[in-house]
CSV table of C-alpha atoms and ligand atoms in Angstrom, one decimal:
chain,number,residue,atom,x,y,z
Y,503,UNK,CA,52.8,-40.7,-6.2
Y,504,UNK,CA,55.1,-37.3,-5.6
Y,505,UNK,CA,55.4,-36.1,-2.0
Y,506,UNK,CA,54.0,-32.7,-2.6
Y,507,UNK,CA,55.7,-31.3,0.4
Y,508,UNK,CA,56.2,-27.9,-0.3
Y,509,UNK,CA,58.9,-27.3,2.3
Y,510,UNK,CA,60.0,-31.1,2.6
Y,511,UNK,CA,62.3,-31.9,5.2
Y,512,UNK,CA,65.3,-33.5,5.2
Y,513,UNK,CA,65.4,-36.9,6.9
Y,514,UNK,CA,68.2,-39.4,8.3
Y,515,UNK,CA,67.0,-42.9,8.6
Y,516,UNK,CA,68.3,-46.4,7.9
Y,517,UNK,CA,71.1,-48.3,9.8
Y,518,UNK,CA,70.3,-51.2,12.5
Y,519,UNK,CA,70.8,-49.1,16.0
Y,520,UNK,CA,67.0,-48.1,16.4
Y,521,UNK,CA,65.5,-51.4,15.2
Y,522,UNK,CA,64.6,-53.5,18.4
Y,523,UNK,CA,66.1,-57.2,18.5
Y,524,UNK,CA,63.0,-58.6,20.1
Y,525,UNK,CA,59.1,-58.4,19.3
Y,526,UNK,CA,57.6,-54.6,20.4
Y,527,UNK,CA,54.2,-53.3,19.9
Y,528,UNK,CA,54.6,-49.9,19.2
Y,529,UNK,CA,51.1,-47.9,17.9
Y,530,UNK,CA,51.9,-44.5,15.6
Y,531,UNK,CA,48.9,-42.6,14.1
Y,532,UNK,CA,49.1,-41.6,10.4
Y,533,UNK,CA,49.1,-37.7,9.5
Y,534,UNK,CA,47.0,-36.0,7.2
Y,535,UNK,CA,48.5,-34.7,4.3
Y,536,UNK,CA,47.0,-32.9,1.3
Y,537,UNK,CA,48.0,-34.1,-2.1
Y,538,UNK,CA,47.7,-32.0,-5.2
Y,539,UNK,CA,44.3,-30.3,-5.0
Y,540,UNK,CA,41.7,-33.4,-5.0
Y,541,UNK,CA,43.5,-36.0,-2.7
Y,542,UNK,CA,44.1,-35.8,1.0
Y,543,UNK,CA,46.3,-38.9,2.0
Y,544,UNK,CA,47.1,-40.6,5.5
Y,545,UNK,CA,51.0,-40.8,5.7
Y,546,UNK,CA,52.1,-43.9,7.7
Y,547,UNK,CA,55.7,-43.6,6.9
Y,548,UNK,CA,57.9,-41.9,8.1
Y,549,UNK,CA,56.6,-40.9,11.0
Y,550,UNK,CA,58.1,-39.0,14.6
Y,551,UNK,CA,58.2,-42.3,15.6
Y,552,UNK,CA,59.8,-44.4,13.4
Y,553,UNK,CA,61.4,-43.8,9.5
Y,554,UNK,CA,61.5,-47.3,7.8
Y,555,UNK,CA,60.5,-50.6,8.3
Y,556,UNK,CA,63.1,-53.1,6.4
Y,557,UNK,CA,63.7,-51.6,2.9
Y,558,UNK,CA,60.3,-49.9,3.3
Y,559,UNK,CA,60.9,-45.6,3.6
Y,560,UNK,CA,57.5,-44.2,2.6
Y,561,UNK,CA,53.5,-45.1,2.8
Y,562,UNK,CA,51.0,-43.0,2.0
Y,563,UNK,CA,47.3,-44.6,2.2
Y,564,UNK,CA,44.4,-42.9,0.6
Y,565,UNK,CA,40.6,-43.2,0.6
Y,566,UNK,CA,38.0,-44.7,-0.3
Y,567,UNK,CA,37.0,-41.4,-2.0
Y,568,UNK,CA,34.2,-41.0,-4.0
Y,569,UNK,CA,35.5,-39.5,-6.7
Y,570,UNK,CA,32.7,-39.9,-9.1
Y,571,UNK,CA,32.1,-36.2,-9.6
Y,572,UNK,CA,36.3,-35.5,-9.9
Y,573,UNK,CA,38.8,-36.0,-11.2
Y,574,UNK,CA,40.4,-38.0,-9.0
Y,575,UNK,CA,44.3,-38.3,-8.5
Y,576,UNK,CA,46.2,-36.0,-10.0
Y,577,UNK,CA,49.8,-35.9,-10.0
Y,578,UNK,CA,51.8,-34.1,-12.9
Y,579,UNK,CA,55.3,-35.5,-14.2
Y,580,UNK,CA,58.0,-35.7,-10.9
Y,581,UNK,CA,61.5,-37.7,-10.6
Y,582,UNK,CA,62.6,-40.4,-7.9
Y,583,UNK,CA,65.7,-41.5,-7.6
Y,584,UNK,CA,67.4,-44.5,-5.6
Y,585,UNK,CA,64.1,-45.9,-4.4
Y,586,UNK,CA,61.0,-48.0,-6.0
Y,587,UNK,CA,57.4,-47.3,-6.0
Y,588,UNK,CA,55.1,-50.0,-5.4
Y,589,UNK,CA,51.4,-48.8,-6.0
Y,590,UNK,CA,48.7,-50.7,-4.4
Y,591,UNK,CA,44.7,-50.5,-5.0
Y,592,UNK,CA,41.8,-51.8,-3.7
Y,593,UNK,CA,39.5,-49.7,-5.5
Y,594,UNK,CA,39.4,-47.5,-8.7
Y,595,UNK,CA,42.5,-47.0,-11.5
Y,596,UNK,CA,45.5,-45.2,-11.8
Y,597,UNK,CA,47.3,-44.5,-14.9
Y,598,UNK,CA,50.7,-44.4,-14.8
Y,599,UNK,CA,53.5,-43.0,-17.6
Y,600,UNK,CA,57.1,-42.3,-17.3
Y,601,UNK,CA,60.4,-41.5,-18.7
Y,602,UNK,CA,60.9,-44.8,-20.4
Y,603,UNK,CA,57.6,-44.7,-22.5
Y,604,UNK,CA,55.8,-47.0,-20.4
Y,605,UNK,CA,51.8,-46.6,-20.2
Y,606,UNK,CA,50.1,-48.5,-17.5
Y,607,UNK,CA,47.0,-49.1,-16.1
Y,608,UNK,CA,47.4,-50.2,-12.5
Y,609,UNK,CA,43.8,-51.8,-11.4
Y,610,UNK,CA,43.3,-53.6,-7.8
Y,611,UNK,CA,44.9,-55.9,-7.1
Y,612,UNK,CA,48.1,-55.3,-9.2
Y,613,UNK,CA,51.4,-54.3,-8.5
Y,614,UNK,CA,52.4,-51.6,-10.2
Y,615,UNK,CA,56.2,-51.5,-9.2
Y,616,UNK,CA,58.6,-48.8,-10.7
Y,617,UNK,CA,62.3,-48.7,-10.1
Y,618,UNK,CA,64.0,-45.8,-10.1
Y,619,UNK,CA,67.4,-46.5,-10.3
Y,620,UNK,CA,69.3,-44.0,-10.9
Y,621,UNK,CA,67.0,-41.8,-12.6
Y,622,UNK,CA,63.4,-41.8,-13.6
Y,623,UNK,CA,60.6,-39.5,-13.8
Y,624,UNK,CA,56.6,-40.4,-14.1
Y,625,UNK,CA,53.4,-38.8,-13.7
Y,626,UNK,CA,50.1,-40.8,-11.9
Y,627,UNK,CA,46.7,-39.9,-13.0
Y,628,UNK,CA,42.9,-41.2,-12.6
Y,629,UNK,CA,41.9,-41.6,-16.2
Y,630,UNK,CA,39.0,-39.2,-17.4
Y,631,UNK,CA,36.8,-42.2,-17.2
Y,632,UNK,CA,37.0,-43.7,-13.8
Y,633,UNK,CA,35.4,-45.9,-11.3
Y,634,UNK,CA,33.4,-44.0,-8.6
Y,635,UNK,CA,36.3,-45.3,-5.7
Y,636,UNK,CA,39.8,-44.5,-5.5
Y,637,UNK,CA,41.3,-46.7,-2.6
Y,638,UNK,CA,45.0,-47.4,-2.7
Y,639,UNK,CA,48.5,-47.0,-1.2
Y,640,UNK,CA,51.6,-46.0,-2.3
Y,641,UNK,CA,55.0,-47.0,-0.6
Y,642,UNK,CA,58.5,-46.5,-1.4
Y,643,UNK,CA,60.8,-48.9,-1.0
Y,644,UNK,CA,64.4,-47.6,-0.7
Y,645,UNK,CA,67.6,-49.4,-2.8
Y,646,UNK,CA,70.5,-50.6,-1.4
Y,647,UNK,CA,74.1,-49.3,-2.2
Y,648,UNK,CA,74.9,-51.7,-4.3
Y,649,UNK,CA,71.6,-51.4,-6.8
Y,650,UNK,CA,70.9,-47.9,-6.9
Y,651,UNK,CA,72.2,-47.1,-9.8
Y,652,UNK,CA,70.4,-49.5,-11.8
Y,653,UNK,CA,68.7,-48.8,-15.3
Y,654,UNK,CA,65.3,-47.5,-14.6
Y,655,UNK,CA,62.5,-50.0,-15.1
Y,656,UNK,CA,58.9,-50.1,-14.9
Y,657,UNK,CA,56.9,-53.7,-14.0
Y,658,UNK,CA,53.3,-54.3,-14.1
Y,659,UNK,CA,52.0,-57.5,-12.3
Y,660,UNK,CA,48.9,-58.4,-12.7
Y,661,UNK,CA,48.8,-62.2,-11.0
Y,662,UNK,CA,49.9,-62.4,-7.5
Y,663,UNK,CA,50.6,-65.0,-5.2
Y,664,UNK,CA,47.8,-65.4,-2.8
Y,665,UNK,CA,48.1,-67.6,0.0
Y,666,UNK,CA,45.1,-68.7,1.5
Y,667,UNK,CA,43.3,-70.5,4.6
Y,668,UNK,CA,41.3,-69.8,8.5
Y,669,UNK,CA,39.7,-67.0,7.1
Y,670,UNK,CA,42.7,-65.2,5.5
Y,671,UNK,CA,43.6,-64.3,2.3
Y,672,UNK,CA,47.1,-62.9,1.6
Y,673,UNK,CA,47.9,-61.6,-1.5
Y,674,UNK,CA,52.1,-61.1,-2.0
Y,675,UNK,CA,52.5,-57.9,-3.2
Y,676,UNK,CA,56.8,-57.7,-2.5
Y,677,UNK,CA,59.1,-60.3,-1.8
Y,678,UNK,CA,57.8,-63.5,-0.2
Y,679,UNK,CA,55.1,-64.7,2.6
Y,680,UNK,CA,54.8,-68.1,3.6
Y,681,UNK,CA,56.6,-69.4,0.3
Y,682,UNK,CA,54.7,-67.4,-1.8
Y,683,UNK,CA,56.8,-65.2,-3.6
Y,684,UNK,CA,56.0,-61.9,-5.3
Y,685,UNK,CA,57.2,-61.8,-9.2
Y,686,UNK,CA,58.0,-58.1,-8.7
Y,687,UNK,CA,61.8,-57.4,-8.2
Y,688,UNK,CA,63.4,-56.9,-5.1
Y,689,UNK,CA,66.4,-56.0,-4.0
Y,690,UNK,CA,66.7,-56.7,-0.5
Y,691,UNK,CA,65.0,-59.5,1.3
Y,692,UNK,CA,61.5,-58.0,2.5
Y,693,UNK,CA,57.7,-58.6,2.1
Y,694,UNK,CA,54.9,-56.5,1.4
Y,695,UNK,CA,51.2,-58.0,1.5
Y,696,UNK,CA,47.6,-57.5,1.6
Y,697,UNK,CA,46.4,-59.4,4.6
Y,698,UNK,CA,42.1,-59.6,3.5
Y,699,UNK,CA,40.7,-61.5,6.5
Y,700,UNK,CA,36.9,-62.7,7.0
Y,701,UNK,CA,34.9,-61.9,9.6
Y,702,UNK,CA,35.3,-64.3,12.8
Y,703,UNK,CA,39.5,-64.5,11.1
Y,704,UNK,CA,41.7,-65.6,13.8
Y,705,UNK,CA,44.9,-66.6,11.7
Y,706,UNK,CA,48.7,-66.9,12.5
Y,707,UNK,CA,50.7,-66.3,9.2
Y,708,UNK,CA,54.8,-67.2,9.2
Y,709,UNK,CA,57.1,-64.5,10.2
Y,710,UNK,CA,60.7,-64.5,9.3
Y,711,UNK,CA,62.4,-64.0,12.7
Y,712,UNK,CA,65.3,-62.1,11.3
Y,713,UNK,CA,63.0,-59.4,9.7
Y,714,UNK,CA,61.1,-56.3,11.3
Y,715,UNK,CA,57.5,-55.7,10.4
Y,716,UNK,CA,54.5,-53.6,11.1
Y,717,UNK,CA,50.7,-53.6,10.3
Y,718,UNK,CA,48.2,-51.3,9.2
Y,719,UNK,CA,44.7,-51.0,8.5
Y,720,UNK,CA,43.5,-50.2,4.9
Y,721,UNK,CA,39.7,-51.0,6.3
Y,722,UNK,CA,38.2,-52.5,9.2
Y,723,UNK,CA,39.3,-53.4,12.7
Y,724,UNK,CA,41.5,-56.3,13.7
Y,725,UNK,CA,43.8,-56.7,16.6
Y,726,UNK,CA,47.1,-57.6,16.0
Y,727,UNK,CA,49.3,-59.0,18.7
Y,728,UNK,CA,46.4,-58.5,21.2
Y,729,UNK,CA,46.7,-54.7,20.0
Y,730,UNK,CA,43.2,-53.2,18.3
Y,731,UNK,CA,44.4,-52.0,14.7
Y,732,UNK,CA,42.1,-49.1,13.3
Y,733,UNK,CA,42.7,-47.5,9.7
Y,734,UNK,CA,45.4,-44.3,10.4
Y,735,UNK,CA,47.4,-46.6,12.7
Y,736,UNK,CA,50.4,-48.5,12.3
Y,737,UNK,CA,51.6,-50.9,14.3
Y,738,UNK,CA,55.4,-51.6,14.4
Y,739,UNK,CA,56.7,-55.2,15.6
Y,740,UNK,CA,59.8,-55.4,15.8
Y,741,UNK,CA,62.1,-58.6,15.2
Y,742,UNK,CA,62.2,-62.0,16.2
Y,743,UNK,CA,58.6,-63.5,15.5
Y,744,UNK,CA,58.0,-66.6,13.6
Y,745,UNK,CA,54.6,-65.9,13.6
Y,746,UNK,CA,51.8,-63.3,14.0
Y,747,UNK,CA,48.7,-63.7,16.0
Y,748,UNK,CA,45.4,-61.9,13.8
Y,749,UNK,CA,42.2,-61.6,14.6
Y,750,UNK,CA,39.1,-59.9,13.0
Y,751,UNK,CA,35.7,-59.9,14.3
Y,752,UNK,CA,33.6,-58.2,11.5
Y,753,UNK,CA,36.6,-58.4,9.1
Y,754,UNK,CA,39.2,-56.5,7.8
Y,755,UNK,CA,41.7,-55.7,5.2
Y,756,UNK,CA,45.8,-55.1,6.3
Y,757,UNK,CA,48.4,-54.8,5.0
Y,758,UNK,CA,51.9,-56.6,6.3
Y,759,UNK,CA,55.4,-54.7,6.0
Y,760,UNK,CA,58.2,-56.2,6.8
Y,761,UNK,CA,61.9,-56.8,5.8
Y,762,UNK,CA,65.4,-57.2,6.8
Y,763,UNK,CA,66.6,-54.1,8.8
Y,764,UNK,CA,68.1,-51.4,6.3
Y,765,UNK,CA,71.9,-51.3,7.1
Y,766,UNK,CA,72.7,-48.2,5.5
Y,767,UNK,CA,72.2,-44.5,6.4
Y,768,UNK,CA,70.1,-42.9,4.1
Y,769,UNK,CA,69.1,-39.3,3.1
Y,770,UNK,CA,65.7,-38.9,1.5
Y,771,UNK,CA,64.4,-35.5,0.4
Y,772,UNK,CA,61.1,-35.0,-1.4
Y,773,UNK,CA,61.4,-37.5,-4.0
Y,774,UNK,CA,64.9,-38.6,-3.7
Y,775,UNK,CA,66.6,-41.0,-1.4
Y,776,UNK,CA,70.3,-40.4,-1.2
Y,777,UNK,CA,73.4,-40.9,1.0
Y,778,UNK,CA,74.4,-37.5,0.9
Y,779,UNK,CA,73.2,-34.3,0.8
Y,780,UNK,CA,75.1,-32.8,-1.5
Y,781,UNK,CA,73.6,-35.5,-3.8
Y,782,UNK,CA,70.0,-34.2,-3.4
Y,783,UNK,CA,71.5,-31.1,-4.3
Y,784,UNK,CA,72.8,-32.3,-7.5
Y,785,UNK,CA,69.5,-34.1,-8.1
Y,786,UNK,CA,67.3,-31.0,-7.6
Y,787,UNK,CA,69.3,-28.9,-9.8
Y,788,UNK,CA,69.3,-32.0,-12.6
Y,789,UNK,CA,65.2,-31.8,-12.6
Y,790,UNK,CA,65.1,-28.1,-12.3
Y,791,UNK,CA,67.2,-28.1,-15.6
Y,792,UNK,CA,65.9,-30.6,-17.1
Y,793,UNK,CA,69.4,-32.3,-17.4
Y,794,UNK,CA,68.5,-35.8,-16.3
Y,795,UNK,CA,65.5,-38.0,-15.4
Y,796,UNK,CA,64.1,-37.8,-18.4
Y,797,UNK,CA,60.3,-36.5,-20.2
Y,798,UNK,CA,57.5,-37.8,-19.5
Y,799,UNK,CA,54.9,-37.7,-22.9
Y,800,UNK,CA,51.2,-37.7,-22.8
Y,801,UNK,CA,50.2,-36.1,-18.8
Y,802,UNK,CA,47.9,-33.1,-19.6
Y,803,UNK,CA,49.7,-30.5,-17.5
Y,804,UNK,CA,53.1,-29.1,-16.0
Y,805,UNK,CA,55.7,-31.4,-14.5
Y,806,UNK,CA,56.4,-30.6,-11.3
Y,807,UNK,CA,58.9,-28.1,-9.7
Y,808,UNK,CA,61.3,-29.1,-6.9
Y,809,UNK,CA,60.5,-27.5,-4.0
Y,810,UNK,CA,63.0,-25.2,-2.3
Y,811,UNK,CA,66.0,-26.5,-0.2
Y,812,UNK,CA,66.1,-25.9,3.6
Y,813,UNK,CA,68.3,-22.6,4.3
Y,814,UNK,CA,70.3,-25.4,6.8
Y,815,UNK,CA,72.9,-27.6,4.6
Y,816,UNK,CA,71.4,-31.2,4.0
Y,817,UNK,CA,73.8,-32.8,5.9
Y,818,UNK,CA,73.0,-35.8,8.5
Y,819,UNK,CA,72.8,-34.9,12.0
Y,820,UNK,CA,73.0,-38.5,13.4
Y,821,UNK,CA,70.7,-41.0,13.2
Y,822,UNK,CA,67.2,-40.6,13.7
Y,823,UNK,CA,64.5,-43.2,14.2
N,1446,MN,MN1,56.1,-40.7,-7.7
């Protein structure tokens, strides 16, 4: 999915100084944002209150729509660089192309996991013919220094690990939970998984005390930590838990971010996460000319044009959490 921002800001995040050394329960609500013409999403990340959770830099979560009558998602051809996209459904399709060639149907309960490297571009669509629900979310995971150039790739997963028992079942989208690791690459140690829990759940999966996390509702009610979880919230952790006390009276569905705390300062700008500014400005003027990230064959429509730079210079003003 694109951030269709029209006048995106720029934002400063990464590096260890805001990230708490000890367990916190901090609620932030989502924002509404429109996407495209059809799909109005709840963005989760970043937020005022905080910009990343281990490796993790963006989450949008959308519906369930009924999108029986519409089209559905619709978003034309758009670059990404120096991050990965990890789509996530629960209900409905998305049909996925990019640069590379690659044609995918992403269906719930798959990972659909695209690395950008350090160029790719790729459109996301609801096929004509679609399920009546579209339930999903899409987060960004950001690369390290040392990876970000990499050669674009595109991974579809359709087995997971799930880990099951006392009423949960955890399916391991990224990375690893409770030994159960996820087949899609990562590049930094961090864990992204669907937390399904029964009703009457009262669970304690394995943290990794070194890592940060933070919950949020893709249905249902919970409370996490003690703290009632509602969908549009998220609720940050912090560090240092081995475990995580959840409970679910008439059942719920989660999902469980976490990860080692980003080290590095990072720039992201619409689509693009950076180190500098002046690299976002090379990267915008590469899409707008069509001189890098590639073609993407096949979406019925226009690609996507950047939008405009902020009149300020896209340098980072200090760290921002
Ligand atoms: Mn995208």
């Amino acid at each position: 999915m694109s951030n269709l921002d029209t006048h995106p800001t720029l934002s400063t995040c990464g590096g260890r100084a805001g990230v708490p050394g000890e367990p916190v329960r901090e609620l932030l609500k989502s924002r509404d944002v429109q996407l495209g013409e059809s799909t109005m999403v709840r963005r989760l990340l970043p937020s005022l209150g905080r910009r990343m959770i281990g490796a993790w830099c963006f989450v949008d979560h959308y519906g369930p729509d009924d999108i029986a009558a519409e089209p559905g998602m619709q978003v034309p051809p758009h670059p990404h660089l120096g991050l990965q996209t990890v789509s996530w459904l629960r209900e409905g399709e998305v049909r996925h192309r990019d640069s590379l060639g690659s044609l995918a149907t992403v269906r719930p309960g798959e990972l659909g996991l695209m690395t950008s490297g350090r160029a790719i571009s790729h459109s996301e669509e609801s096929p004509v013919e679609h399920p009546p629900l579209l339930h999903g979310a899409q987060l960004w995971v950001a690369l390290p220094d040392a990876h970000r150039a990499v050669d674009p790739h595109f991974e579809h997963h359709v087995e997971l690990p799930v880990v099951t028992g006392g009423g949960l079942s955890a399916t391991v989208i990224m990375g690893t939970l409770d030994g159960a690791a996820s087949p899609g690459t990562a590049y930094t140690p961090l864990v992204g998984a669907d937390l399904t829990l029964a009703a009457g759940a009262d669970v304690r999966p394995p943290l990794e005390p070194d890592f940060e996390y933070a919950v949020m509702s893709m249905s249902g009610e919970a409370e996490v930590d003690g703290v009632p979880l509602t969908r549009g919230g998220l609720l940050y952790l912090g560090c240092s838990r081995s475990d995580l006390h959840i409970r679910s009276a008439n059942g719920a569905d989660l999902l469980l971010l976490g990860g080692e705390p980003f080290a590095e300062e990072i720039v992201m700008w619409w689509n693009f996460v950076a180190r500098t500014g002046d690299e976002i400005v090379a990267a915008r003027a590469q899409w707008e000319t069509g001189t890098a990230f590639g073609a993407v064959h096949g979406y019925a429509g226009e690609r996507l044009h950047a939008p405009t730079l902020p009149a300020t210079p896209l340098r980072a003003r200090g760290r921002v959490r």
